[in-house]
């Protein structure tokens, strides 16, 4: 009996480039021994619903799109507690998760890597009962992704994020927060915070620090305090660009779980999509909860990057 594969893709991601590769991708899956069910997503949460409905009858789930499409599919897999491996063909404008795992930007090559690959178990984040793949964030610029229209993303790619963010640079809001882990308690006024399992954020590498492992059960936490003057702002920027923590303006550490409390509701983004507004957030690392197919070379590269 042939194995069954559900292929979920966002036809609009990355300027709709999958349209030129779709037949070759499906042919690659068929040659790999799979009966393929193809589903182009029709709107937000459609990929999530399709995977929840169909996963029990599948031997492999493959998704193609940006980080938002990936987030929907992984969320469905986590909710169903399905022991079904995932393949990912990146097609968005940023693709931080794919960059972190060195997944090929050539869509047909990525499909072949899934067919020939080995399982790599990476961590997944739990956020107040929701799921995120590689980043939960609040504050400065975090709503840029879901406020920038898909058409603008398609036309301008990464520049769309930069342009939308640049319009807001002089209107920075800060939040008083209490942050608690198993071994620390922090209080401060922050303009930005990110809890990550990634080597790349917003297309920029090294912002999460060095020595990141995506399967170690630990998040990299970065909390940026509100600068009081231009000197402190430059200090923050220099620290981020140089991937060091030689500043008191940034609280950076690793942890497997943390709680964040605030005086007001704060908008959060999960993998670039709106994650709701919250006054209290509990975030937990689900160690090696996601089985993803990578070729052996990619699997080795994913272990540790300095």
CSV table of C-alpha atoms in Angstrom, one decimal:
chain,number,residue,atom,x,y,z
A,1,UNK,CA,0.0,0.0,0.0
A,2,UNK,CA,1.4,3.4,-0.9
A,3,UNK,CA,2.1,5.9,1.8
A,4,UNK,CA,-0.1,9.0,2.0
A,5,UNK,CA,1.1,12.6,2.0
A,6,UNK,CA,-0.9,15.8,2.6
A,7,UNK,CA,0.7,18.8,0.9
A,8,UNK,CA,-0.7,22.1,2.2
A,9,UNK,CA,0.6,25.3,0.5
A,10,UNK,CA,-0.1,29.0,0.5
A,11,UNK,CA,-0.5,30.0,-3.2
A,12,UNK,CA,0.2,33.6,-2.4
A,13,UNK,CA,3.4,33.3,-0.4
A,14,UNK,CA,6.6,34.7,-1.9
A,15,UNK,CA,5.0,36.3,-5.0
A,16,UNK,CA,3.2,33.0,-5.7
A,17,UNK,CA,6.5,31.3,-6.8
A,18,UNK,CA,5.1,27.9,-6.1
A,19,UNK,CA,2.9,28.0,-9.2
A,20,UNK,CA,6.0,27.5,-11.3
A,21,UNK,CA,7.2,24.6,-9.3
A,22,UNK,CA,4.0,22.8,-8.2
A,23,UNK,CA,4.1,20.0,-10.8
A,24,UNK,CA,7.7,19.2,-10.2
A,25,UNK,CA,7.2,19.1,-6.4
A,26,UNK,CA,4.2,16.8,-6.7
A,27,UNK,CA,6.1,14.6,-9.1
A,28,UNK,CA,9.0,14.4,-6.6
A,29,UNK,CA,6.6,13.2,-3.9
A,30,UNK,CA,5.0,10.6,-6.2
A,31,UNK,CA,8.5,9.3,-7.2
A,32,UNK,CA,9.2,9.1,-3.5
A,33,UNK,CA,6.5,6.5,-3.1
A,34,UNK,CA,3.6,8.7,-1.9
A,35,UNK,CA,0.0,9.1,-2.8
A,36,UNK,CA,-0.4,12.9,-2.6
A,37,UNK,CA,-3.3,15.0,-1.5
A,38,UNK,CA,-2.8,18.6,-2.5
A,39,UNK,CA,-4.5,21.5,-0.7
A,40,UNK,CA,-3.9,25.2,-1.5
A,41,UNK,CA,-5.0,27.3,1.5
A,42,UNK,CA,-8.0,29.5,1.0
A,43,UNK,CA,-7.4,32.0,3.8
A,44,UNK,CA,-6.2,32.4,7.4
A,45,UNK,CA,-6.4,29.2,9.5
A,46,UNK,CA,-7.4,27.1,6.5
A,47,UNK,CA,-4.1,25.1,6.6
A,48,UNK,CA,-4.6,24.6,10.3
A,49,UNK,CA,-8.1,23.2,9.8
A,50,UNK,CA,-7.1,20.9,7.0
A,51,UNK,CA,-4.2,19.4,8.9
A,52,UNK,CA,-6.4,18.8,12.0
A,53,UNK,CA,-9.0,17.1,9.8
A,54,UNK,CA,-6.7,14.9,7.7
A,55,UNK,CA,-3.6,14.2,9.8
A,56,UNK,CA,-4.8,10.9,11.2
A,57,UNK,CA,-4.8,9.3,7.8
A,58,UNK,CA,-1.4,10.6,6.7
A,59,UNK,CA,2.1,9.2,6.8
A,60,UNK,CA,3.7,12.6,6.1
A,61,UNK,CA,2.6,16.3,6.2
A,62,UNK,CA,4.4,18.8,3.9
A,63,UNK,CA,3.7,22.5,4.0
A,64,UNK,CA,4.9,25.3,1.8
A,65,UNK,CA,4.5,29.0,2.5
A,66,UNK,CA,5.9,31.6,4.9
A,67,UNK,CA,6.4,31.3,8.6
A,68,UNK,CA,2.7,31.9,9.2
A,69,UNK,CA,1.7,28.9,7.1
A,70,UNK,CA,4.3,26.8,9.0
A,71,UNK,CA,2.9,28.0,12.3
A,72,UNK,CA,-0.6,26.9,11.4
A,73,UNK,CA,0.5,23.4,10.4
A,74,UNK,CA,2.7,22.9,13.4
A,75,UNK,CA,0.0,24.2,15.8
A,76,UNK,CA,-2.5,21.6,14.3
A,77,UNK,CA,0.1,18.8,14.7
A,78,UNK,CA,0.7,19.8,18.3
A,79,UNK,CA,-3.0,20.0,19.1
A,80,UNK,CA,-3.7,16.6,17.6
A,81,UNK,CA,-0.5,15.1,19.3
A,82,UNK,CA,0.1,13.4,15.9
A,83,UNK,CA,3.3,11.4,15.5
A,84,UNK,CA,3.5,12.4,11.9
A,85,UNK,CA,6.7,13.9,10.5
A,86,UNK,CA,6.7,17.3,8.8
A,87,UNK,CA,8.4,18.5,5.6
A,88,UNK,CA,8.8,22.2,4.9
A,89,UNK,CA,9.3,24.0,1.6
A,90,UNK,CA,9.9,27.7,2.3
A,91,UNK,CA,8.1,30.2,0.1
A,92,UNK,CA,7.6,33.3,2.2
A,93,UNK,CA,9.4,36.6,2.2
A,94,UNK,CA,11.6,36.1,5.3
A,95,UNK,CA,11.5,32.3,6.3
A,96,UNK,CA,13.5,32.6,9.6
A,97,UNK,CA,12.8,29.0,10.5
A,98,UNK,CA,14.0,27.6,7.2
A,99,UNK,CA,17.1,29.8,7.3
A,100,UNK,CA,17.9,28.5,10.8
A,101,UNK,CA,17.8,24.9,9.5
A,102,UNK,CA,19.5,25.7,6.2
A,103,UNK,CA,16.5,24.4,4.2
A,104,UNK,CA,17.0,25.0,0.5
A,105,UNK,CA,15.4,28.0,-1.1
A,106,UNK,CA,15.1,26.0,-4.3
A,107,UNK,CA,11.6,24.6,-3.9
A,108,UNK,CA,12.1,21.4,-5.9
A,109,UNK,CA,15.4,20.8,-4.1
A,110,UNK,CA,13.7,21.2,-0.8
A,111,UNK,CA,11.1,18.6,-1.9
A,112,UNK,CA,13.8,16.2,-2.8
A,113,UNK,CA,15.5,16.8,0.6
A,114,UNK,CA,12.3,15.8,2.3
A,115,UNK,CA,12.1,12.6,0.3
A,116,UNK,CA,15.7,11.7,1.0
A,117,UNK,CA,16.0,13.2,4.5
A,118,UNK,CA,16.3,12.0,8.0
A,119,UNK,CA,14.2,13.0,11.0
A,120,UNK,CA,15.4,15.9,13.1
A,121,UNK,CA,13.5,16.6,16.3
A,122,UNK,CA,13.4,20.3,17.2
A,123,UNK,CA,11.9,22.3,20.0
A,124,UNK,CA,8.4,23.9,19.9
A,125,UNK,CA,7.1,26.7,22.1
A,126,UNK,CA,3.9,26.6,24.1
A,127,UNK,CA,2.3,30.1,24.7
A,128,UNK,CA,-0.7,30.3,27.0
A,129,UNK,CA,-2.1,27.1,25.4
A,130,UNK,CA,-1.1,28.2,21.9
A,131,UNK,CA,1.9,27.1,19.9
A,132,UNK,CA,4.8,28.9,18.2
A,133,UNK,CA,7.6,27.4,16.1
A,134,UNK,CA,10.5,29.8,16.6
A,135,UNK,CA,9.5,33.2,18.1
A,136,UNK,CA,7.1,34.9,20.5
A,137,UNK,CA,7.6,38.6,20.7
A,138,UNK,CA,6.1,41.9,21.9
A,139,UNK,CA,6.9,45.6,21.5
A,140,UNK,CA,8.8,47.5,18.9
A,141,UNK,CA,7.9,46.5,15.3
A,142,UNK,CA,6.4,43.1,16.4
A,143,UNK,CA,3.0,44.0,14.7
A,144,UNK,CA,4.7,44.9,11.5
A,145,UNK,CA,4.3,41.5,10.0
A,146,UNK,CA,0.6,41.1,10.5
A,147,UNK,CA,-0.2,44.8,9.7
A,148,UNK,CA,1.7,44.7,6.4
A,149,UNK,CA,-0.6,43.5,3.7
A,150,UNK,CA,0.2,40.3,1.8
A,151,UNK,CA,0.3,42.2,-1.5
A,152,UNK,CA,2.9,44.6,-0.1
A,153,UNK,CA,4.9,41.7,1.2
A,154,UNK,CA,4.8,40.1,-2.2
A,155,UNK,CA,5.8,43.2,-4.1
A,156,UNK,CA,8.6,44.4,-1.8
A,157,UNK,CA,9.7,41.3,0.1
A,158,UNK,CA,11.8,42.0,3.1
A,159,UNK,CA,11.9,45.7,2.3
A,160,UNK,CA,8.2,45.8,3.3
A,161,UNK,CA,9.0,45.0,6.9
A,162,UNK,CA,11.8,47.6,7.0
A,163,UNK,CA,9.6,50.3,5.4
A,164,UNK,CA,6.6,49.6,7.7
A,165,UNK,CA,8.9,49.6,10.8
A,166,UNK,CA,10.8,52.8,9.8
A,167,UNK,CA,7.5,54.8,9.9
A,168,UNK,CA,7.2,53.9,13.6
A,169,UNK,CA,10.7,54.5,14.9
A,170,UNK,CA,9.8,57.7,16.6
A,171,UNK,CA,6.6,56.3,18.2
A,172,UNK,CA,8.0,53.7,20.6
A,173,UNK,CA,5.8,52.4,23.4
A,174,UNK,CA,7.3,50.8,26.5
A,175,UNK,CA,5.8,48.3,28.9
A,176,UNK,CA,6.5,47.6,32.6
A,177,UNK,CA,6.9,43.9,33.0
A,178,UNK,CA,7.8,41.4,35.7
A,179,UNK,CA,9.7,38.4,34.2
A,180,UNK,CA,10.2,35.2,36.3
A,181,UNK,CA,12.1,32.0,35.5
A,182,UNK,CA,13.1,29.1,37.8
A,183,UNK,CA,16.3,31.0,38.8
A,184,UNK,CA,15.7,34.7,38.2
A,185,UNK,CA,13.2,37.6,38.7
A,186,UNK,CA,13.4,40.7,36.6
A,187,UNK,CA,11.4,43.9,36.6
A,188,UNK,CA,11.8,46.7,34.1
A,189,UNK,CA,10.4,48.9,31.4
A,190,UNK,CA,10.9,47.2,28.0
A,191,UNK,CA,10.3,48.4,24.5
A,192,UNK,CA,10.9,44.9,22.9
A,193,UNK,CA,11.1,41.3,24.0
A,194,UNK,CA,11.6,38.1,22.1
A,195,UNK,CA,11.6,34.4,23.2
A,196,UNK,CA,13.2,32.5,20.3
A,197,UNK,CA,14.4,29.2,19.1
A,198,UNK,CA,16.0,30.4,15.9
A,199,UNK,CA,19.3,31.6,14.4
A,200,UNK,CA,17.5,34.3,12.4
A,201,UNK,CA,14.8,36.9,13.3
A,202,UNK,CA,13.2,39.1,10.7
A,203,UNK,CA,15.8,37.9,8.2
A,204,UNK,CA,18.7,39.1,10.3
A,205,UNK,CA,21.1,36.5,11.7
A,206,UNK,CA,22.8,36.5,15.1
A,207,UNK,CA,20.2,38.7,16.9
A,208,UNK,CA,19.5,35.8,19.2
A,209,UNK,CA,23.1,35.3,20.2
A,210,UNK,CA,25.7,32.6,19.5
A,211,UNK,CA,25.6,28.9,20.3
A,212,UNK,CA,21.9,28.5,19.5
A,213,UNK,CA,20.7,24.9,19.5
A,214,UNK,CA,17.2,24.2,18.2
A,215,UNK,CA,16.8,20.9,20.0
A,216,UNK,CA,18.3,21.6,23.5
A,217,UNK,CA,15.0,22.4,25.3
A,218,UNK,CA,16.0,26.0,25.9
A,219,UNK,CA,14.8,29.3,24.6
A,220,UNK,CA,17.0,32.4,24.0
A,221,UNK,CA,15.3,35.3,25.7
A,222,UNK,CA,16.1,38.9,24.7
A,223,UNK,CA,14.5,41.8,26.5
A,224,UNK,CA,15.4,45.4,25.5
A,225,UNK,CA,15.0,48.2,28.0
A,226,UNK,CA,13.6,51.6,27.2
A,227,UNK,CA,16.6,53.9,26.3
A,228,UNK,CA,16.6,57.3,28.0
A,229,UNK,CA,18.8,59.0,25.4
A,230,UNK,CA,20.5,58.5,22.0
A,231,UNK,CA,23.6,57.1,23.6
A,232,UNK,CA,21.7,54.2,25.2
A,233,UNK,CA,19.9,53.6,21.9
A,234,UNK,CA,23.2,53.3,20.1
A,235,UNK,CA,24.4,51.0,22.8
A,236,UNK,CA,21.5,48.7,22.2
A,237,UNK,CA,21.9,48.7,18.4
A,238,UNK,CA,25.6,48.0,18.7
A,239,UNK,CA,25.0,45.1,21.1
A,240,UNK,CA,22.4,43.5,18.8
A,241,UNK,CA,24.5,43.9,15.6
A,242,UNK,CA,27.6,42.5,17.3
A,243,UNK,CA,25.7,39.7,19.0
A,244,UNK,CA,27.1,40.4,22.4
A,245,UNK,CA,25.5,41.2,25.8
A,246,UNK,CA,28.0,43.8,27.0
A,247,UNK,CA,25.2,46.2,27.9
A,248,UNK,CA,22.9,46.7,30.8
A,249,UNK,CA,20.2,47.8,28.4
A,250,UNK,CA,19.5,44.3,27.3
A,251,UNK,CA,18.5,41.3,29.5
A,252,UNK,CA,19.5,38.2,27.7
A,253,UNK,CA,19.5,34.6,29.0
A,254,UNK,CA,18.4,31.0,28.2
A,255,UNK,CA,15.6,29.2,29.9
A,256,UNK,CA,13.1,26.4,29.3
A,257,UNK,CA,10.1,28.3,30.8
A,258,UNK,CA,9.2,31.8,31.9
A,259,UNK,CA,6.2,33.9,33.0
A,260,UNK,CA,5.8,37.5,32.0
A,261,UNK,CA,3.3,39.8,33.7
A,262,UNK,CA,2.4,43.4,32.7
A,263,UNK,CA,0.3,46.2,34.0
A,264,UNK,CA,-1.6,46.5,30.7
A,265,UNK,CA,-2.6,44.2,27.9
A,266,UNK,CA,0.3,43.7,25.5
A,267,UNK,CA,-0.1,42.6,21.9
A,268,UNK,CA,2.1,39.6,21.1
A,269,UNK,CA,3.2,38.1,17.8
A,270,UNK,CA,3.7,34.4,17.3
A,271,UNK,CA,5.9,33.5,14.3
A,272,UNK,CA,4.9,36.8,12.7
A,273,UNK,CA,1.2,36.4,13.2
A,274,UNK,CA,-1.0,38.2,15.8
A,275,UNK,CA,-1.0,36.2,19.1
A,276,UNK,CA,-3.5,38.2,21.0
A,277,UNK,CA,-3.2,40.8,23.8
A,278,UNK,CA,-2.3,39.5,27.3
A,279,UNK,CA,-1.4,40.8,30.8
A,280,UNK,CA,0.1,37.5,31.8
A,281,UNK,CA,2.0,35.0,29.5
A,282,UNK,CA,3.3,31.6,30.4
A,283,UNK,CA,5.8,30.2,27.9
A,284,UNK,CA,7.2,26.7,28.0
A,285,UNK,CA,9.7,24.9,25.8
A,286,UNK,CA,8.4,21.5,24.4
A,287,UNK,CA,11.8,19.8,23.9
A,288,UNK,CA,12.2,18.0,20.6
A,289,UNK,CA,8.4,17.9,20.1
A,290,UNK,CA,8.5,18.4,16.3
A,291,UNK,CA,9.9,15.8,13.9
A,292,UNK,CA,11.0,17.5,10.7
A,293,UNK,CA,12.7,15.8,7.7
A,294,UNK,CA,16.0,17.3,6.7
A,295,UNK,CA,18.8,16.0,4.6
A,296,UNK,CA,21.8,14.7,6.7
A,297,UNK,CA,23.9,17.8,5.9
A,298,UNK,CA,21.2,20.2,7.0
A,299,UNK,CA,20.6,18.1,10.2
A,300,UNK,CA,24.3,18.5,11.2
A,301,UNK,CA,24.3,22.2,10.4
A,302,UNK,CA,21.1,22.7,12.5
A,303,UNK,CA,22.8,21.3,15.7
A,304,UNK,CA,24.9,24.3,16.7
A,305,UNK,CA,25.8,27.6,15.0
A,306,UNK,CA,28.3,29.9,16.5
